[in-house]
Every structure is written in structure tokens, then in C-alpha cells.
Short mmCIF file of C-alpha atoms in Angstrom, two decimals:
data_model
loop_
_atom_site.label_atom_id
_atom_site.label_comp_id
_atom_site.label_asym_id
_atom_site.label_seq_id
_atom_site.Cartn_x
_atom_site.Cartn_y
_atom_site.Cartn_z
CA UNK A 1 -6.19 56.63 -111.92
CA UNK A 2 -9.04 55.94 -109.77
CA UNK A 3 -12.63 56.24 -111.57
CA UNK A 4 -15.71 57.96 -109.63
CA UNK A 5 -18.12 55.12 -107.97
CA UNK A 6 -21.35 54.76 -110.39
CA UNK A 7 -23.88 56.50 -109.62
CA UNK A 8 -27.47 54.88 -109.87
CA UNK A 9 -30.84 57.24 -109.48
CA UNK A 10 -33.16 55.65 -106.99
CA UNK A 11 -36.36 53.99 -107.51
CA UNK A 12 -39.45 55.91 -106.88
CA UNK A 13 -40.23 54.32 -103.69
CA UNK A 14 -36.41 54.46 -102.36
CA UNK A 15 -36.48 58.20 -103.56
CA UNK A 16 -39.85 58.86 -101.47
CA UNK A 17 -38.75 57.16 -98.90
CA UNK A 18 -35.47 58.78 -98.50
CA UNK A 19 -37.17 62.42 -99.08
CA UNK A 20 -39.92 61.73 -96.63
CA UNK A 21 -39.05 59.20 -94.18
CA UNK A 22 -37.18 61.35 -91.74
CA UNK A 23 -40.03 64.15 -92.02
CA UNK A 24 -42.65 60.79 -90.88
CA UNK A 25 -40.24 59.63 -88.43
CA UNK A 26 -39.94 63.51 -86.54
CA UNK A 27 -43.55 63.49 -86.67
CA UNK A 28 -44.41 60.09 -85.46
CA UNK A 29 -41.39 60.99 -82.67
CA UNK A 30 -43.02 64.38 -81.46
CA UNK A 31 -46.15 62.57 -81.45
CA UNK A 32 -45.09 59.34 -79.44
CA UNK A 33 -42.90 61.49 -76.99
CA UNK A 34 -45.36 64.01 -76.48
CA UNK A 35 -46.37 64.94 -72.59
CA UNK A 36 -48.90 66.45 -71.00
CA UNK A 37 -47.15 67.98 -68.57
CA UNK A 38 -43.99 69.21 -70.70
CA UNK A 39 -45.12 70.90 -74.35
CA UNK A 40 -41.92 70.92 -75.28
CA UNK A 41 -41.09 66.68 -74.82
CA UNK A 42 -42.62 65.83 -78.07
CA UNK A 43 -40.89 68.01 -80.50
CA UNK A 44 -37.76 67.53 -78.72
CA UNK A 45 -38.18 63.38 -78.79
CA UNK A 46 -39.09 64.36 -82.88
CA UNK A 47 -36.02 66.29 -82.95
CA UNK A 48 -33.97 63.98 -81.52
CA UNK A 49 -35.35 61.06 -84.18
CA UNK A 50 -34.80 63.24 -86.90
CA UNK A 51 -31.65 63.62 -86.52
CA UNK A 52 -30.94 60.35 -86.86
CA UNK A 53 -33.15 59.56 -89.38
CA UNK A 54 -31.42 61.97 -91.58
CA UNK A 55 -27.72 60.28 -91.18
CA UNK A 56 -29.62 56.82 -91.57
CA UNK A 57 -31.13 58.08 -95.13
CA UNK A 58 -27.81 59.18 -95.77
CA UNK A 59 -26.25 56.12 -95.50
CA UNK A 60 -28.93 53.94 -97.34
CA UNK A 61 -28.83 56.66 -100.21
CA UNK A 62 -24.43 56.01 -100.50
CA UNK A 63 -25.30 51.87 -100.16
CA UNK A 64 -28.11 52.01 -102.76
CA UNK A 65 -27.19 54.59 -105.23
CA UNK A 66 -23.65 55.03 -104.61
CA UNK A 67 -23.80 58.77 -103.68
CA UNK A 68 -25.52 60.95 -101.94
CA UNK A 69 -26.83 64.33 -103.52
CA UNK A 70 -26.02 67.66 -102.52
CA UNK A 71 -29.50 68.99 -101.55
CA UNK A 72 -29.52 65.87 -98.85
CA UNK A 73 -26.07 67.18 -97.57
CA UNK A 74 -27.43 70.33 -97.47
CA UNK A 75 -30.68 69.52 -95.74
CA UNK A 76 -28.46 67.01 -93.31
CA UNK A 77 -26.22 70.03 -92.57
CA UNK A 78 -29.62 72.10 -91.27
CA UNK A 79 -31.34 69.49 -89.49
CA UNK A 80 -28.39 68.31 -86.91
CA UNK A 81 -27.30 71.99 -86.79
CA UNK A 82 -30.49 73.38 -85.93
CA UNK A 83 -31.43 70.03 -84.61
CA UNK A 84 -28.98 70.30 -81.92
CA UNK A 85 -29.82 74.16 -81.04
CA UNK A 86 -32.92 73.13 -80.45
CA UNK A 87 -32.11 70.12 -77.56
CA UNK A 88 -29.44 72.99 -76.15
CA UNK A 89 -32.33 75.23 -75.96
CA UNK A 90 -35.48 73.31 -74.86
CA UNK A 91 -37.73 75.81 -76.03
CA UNK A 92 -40.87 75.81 -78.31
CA UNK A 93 -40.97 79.43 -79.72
CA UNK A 94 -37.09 78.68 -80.58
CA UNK A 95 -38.51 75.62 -82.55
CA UNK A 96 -41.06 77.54 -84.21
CA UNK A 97 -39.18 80.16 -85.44
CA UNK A 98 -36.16 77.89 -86.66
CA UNK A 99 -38.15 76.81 -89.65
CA UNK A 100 -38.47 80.88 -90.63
CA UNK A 101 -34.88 80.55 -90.11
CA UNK A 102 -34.25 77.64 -92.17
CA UNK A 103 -36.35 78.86 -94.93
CA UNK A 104 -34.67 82.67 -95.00
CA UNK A 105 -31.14 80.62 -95.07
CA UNK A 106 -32.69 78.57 -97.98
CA UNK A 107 -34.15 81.93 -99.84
CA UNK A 108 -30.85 83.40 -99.61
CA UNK A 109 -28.83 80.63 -101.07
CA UNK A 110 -30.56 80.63 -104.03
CA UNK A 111 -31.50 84.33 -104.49
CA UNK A 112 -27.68 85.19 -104.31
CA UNK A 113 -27.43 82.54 -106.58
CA UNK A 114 -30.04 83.93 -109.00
CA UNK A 115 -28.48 87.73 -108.73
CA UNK A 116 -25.29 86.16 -109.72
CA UNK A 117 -26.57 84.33 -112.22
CA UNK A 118 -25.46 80.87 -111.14
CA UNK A 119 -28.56 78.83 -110.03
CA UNK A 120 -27.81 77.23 -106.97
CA UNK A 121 -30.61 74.77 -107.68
CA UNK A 122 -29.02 73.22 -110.99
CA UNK A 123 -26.43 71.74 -108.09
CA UNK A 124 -28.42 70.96 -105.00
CA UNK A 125 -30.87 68.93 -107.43
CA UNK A 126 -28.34 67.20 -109.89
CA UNK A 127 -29.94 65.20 -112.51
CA UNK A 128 -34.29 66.41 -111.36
CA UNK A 129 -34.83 68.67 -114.29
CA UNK A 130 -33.58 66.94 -117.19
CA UNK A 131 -32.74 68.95 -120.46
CA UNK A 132 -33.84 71.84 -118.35
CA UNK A 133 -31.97 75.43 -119.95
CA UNK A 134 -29.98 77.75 -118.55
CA UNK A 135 -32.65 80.29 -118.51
CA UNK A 136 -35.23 77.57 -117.07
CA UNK A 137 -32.70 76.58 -113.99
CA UNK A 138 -32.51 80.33 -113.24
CA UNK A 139 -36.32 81.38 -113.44
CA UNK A 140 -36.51 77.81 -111.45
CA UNK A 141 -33.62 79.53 -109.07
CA UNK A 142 -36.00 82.93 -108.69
CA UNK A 143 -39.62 81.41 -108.29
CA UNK A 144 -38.65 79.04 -105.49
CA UNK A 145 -36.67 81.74 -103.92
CA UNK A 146 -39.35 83.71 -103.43
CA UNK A 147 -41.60 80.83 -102.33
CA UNK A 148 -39.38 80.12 -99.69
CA UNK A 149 -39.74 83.74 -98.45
CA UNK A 150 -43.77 83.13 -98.80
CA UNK A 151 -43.13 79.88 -96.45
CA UNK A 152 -40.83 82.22 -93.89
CA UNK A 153 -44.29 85.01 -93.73
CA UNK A 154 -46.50 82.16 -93.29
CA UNK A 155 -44.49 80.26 -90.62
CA UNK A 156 -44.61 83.34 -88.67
CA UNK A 157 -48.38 83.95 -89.42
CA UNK A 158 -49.45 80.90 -88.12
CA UNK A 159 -47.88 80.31 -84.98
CA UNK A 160 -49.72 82.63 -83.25
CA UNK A 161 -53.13 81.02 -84.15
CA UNK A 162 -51.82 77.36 -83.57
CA UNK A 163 -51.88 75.48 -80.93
CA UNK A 164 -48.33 73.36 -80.61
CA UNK A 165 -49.83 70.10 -81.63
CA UNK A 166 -51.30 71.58 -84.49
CA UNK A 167 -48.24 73.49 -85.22
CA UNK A 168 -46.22 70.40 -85.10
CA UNK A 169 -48.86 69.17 -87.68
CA UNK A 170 -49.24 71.36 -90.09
CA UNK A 171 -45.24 71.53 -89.97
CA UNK A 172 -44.96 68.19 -90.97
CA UNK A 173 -47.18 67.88 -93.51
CA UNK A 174 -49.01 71.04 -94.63
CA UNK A 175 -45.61 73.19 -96.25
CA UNK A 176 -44.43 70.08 -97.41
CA UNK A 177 -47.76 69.10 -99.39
CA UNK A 178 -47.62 73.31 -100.01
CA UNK A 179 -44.03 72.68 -101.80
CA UNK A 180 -44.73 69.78 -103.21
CA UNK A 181 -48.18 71.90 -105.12
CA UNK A 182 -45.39 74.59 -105.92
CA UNK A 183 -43.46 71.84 -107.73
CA UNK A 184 -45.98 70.70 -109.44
CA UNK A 185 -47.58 74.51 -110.62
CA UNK A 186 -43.73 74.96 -112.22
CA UNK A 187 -44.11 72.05 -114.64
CA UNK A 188 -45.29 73.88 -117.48
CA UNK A 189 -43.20 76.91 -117.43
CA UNK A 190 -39.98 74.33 -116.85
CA UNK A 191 -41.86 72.35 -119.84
CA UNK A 192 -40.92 75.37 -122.13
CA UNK A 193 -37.46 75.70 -121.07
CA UNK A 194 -36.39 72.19 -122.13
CA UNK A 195 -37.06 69.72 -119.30
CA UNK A 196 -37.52 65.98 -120.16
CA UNK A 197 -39.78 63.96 -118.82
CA UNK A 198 -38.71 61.05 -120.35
CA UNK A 199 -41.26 60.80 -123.13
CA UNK A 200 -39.64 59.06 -126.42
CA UNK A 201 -40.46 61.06 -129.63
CA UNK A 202 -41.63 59.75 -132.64
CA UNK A 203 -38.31 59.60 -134.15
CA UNK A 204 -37.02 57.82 -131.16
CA UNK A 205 -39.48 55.41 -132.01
CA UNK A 206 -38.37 54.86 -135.63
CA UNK A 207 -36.92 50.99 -136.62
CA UNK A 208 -33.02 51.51 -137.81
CA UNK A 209 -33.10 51.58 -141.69
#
């Protein structure tokens, strides 16, 4: 019988880097291969890198940890699919709307998982919320669920009244710091459905008798 390879959790720096390396490198891409003349060069040059950096951060994440986690799968799955619809295409609306797209396909994975009671977030994020209940993965499952159908409204809101540089922008770094507040604005209700944050208590802290 063959046993599972370990799995190791990544440092902080390894974990940022895998999370948010391949959103620097499409941005840094769009920006480097961006022409005057053609709108649509940068993103697709972004595009392009993206997609690679995603398989790259897959790779590091199976030689460093020993795995890699189902919400990177996931995410890998969108970016070349999409990824390569939107070299076939050329187009900059079809770029724009994707991410409504990718966030609708994200709402709907996890609301069907939240009607069903079976929080499709307790898998995509493994071991992220630890000690969190039951009840806290699914009110977890419901509140990002609608969030993502927030992000869908404003994607469509604001690409109207950007311009495509600035759309590429606030893209790459405005919904993310957006999700990234979210995260941080569930802490207390995820607090009071068990999750750990790794604090000893003060029996943890008691000498063996």
C-alpha cells in the first residue's frame, strides 16, 4: 500500500507569492505589451503571461508543498480556459466581460453548494479556516456567494466609465484588495463559529504535572 505524499502548508511569503504572483505578472505583461496603436496588445501579452504563470505556480506549489490545492486547480482551470478564449477572440469588451463571467461561474458554485447544504468552500480552501463549524463554512459558503455577485454588478458598472488602461488597473488590483477587505470583514463572525487562529490557550500553556 502506497501512502499519500506529505503535505506541507507554505510559508507566508511562498503562499503570497503563489496567490499573487500570476495576478503581478498579467499586469506587468498587459502593461509591458501594451500599444498605442492596438488596445487590445497589452491585455492579450498579460493574458498570454498569465497563463503561464499559473502552470508555473502550480508546479512550485507540488515541489514545495507536495500538493497543490483545489481552489488553485480551480482558478488554473478558469484562467487557461478563458485565457485561451480570449487570444481566439482578440477582443477587449470579450475581456471585460469574462471577469462577470468568471465571477457568476464562481457565485454559482458555491451558492448551489450553500442550497444543498454542502459548502463548496470547506474544499476549494482545505486547511484556511481552522476549527471553523459546519454552520460557519456554510454562512462562509453564502456571504462570499453573494459577494461574488456584488463583484459581477460592479464589473459591469465600471467598464463603461473606464478607460482600458484603467480597467486593466483596477482589475488587477482594486477587486482583489476589495476581496481581500471582504476576507478580512468575515473574521469575527468566522471567530464565533470556531476558527483557530493559532492562539495557544492558557491551558495549552500549562507545565505537565
Amino acid at each position: 500500500m502506497t501512502s499519500e505524499p506529505t503535505k506541507k502548508k507554505p510559508s507566508g511569503l511562498l503562499s503570497f507569492a503563489l496567490d499573487f504572483g500570476p495576478l503581478l505578472i498579467f499586469f506587468l505583461g498587459s502593461r509591458f505589451g501594451h500599444s498605442d496603436t492596438d488596445p487590445v496588445q497589452g491585455p492579450l501579452a498579460g493574458t498570454a503571461a498569465f497563463m503561464v504563470a499559473i502552470v508555473v505556480a502550480m508546479i512550485v506549489s507540488k515541489w514545495k508543498t507536495g500538493h497543490i490545492s483545489p481552489m488553485m486547480k480551480m482558478s488554473a482551470v478558469f484562467v487557461i480556459g478563458f485565457g485561451g478564449l480570449t487570444l481566439w477572440f482578440r477582443d477587449f469588451g470579450f475581456i471585460q466581460h469574462k471577469a462577470t463571467a468568471v465571477y457568476l461561474l464562481f457565485a454559482a458554485i458555491i451558492l448551489i453548494g450553500w442550497l444543498r447544504s454542502k459548502p463548496a468552500l470547506k474544499y476549494l480552501l482545505e486547511q484556511a479556516y481552522d476549527g471553523l463549524s459546519e454552520e460557519g463554512w456554510l454562512k462562509l459558503s453564502l456571504s462570499w456567494g453573494l459577494f461574488f455577485l456584488g463583484l459581477a454588478a460592479l464589473n459591469e458598472i465600471i467598464i463603461p466609465l473606464l478607460s482600458n488602461d484603467q480597467y486593466i488597473t483596477v482589475k488587477t488590483f482594486g477587486l482583489p484588495a476589495l476581496s481581500f477587505l471582504f476576507a478580512m470583514a468575515n473574521i469575527p463572525m468566522l471567530l464565533r463559529h470556531g476558527l483557530n487562529l493559532g492562539e495557544k490557550t492558557k491551558e495549552d500553556n500549562k507545565p505537565d504535572l
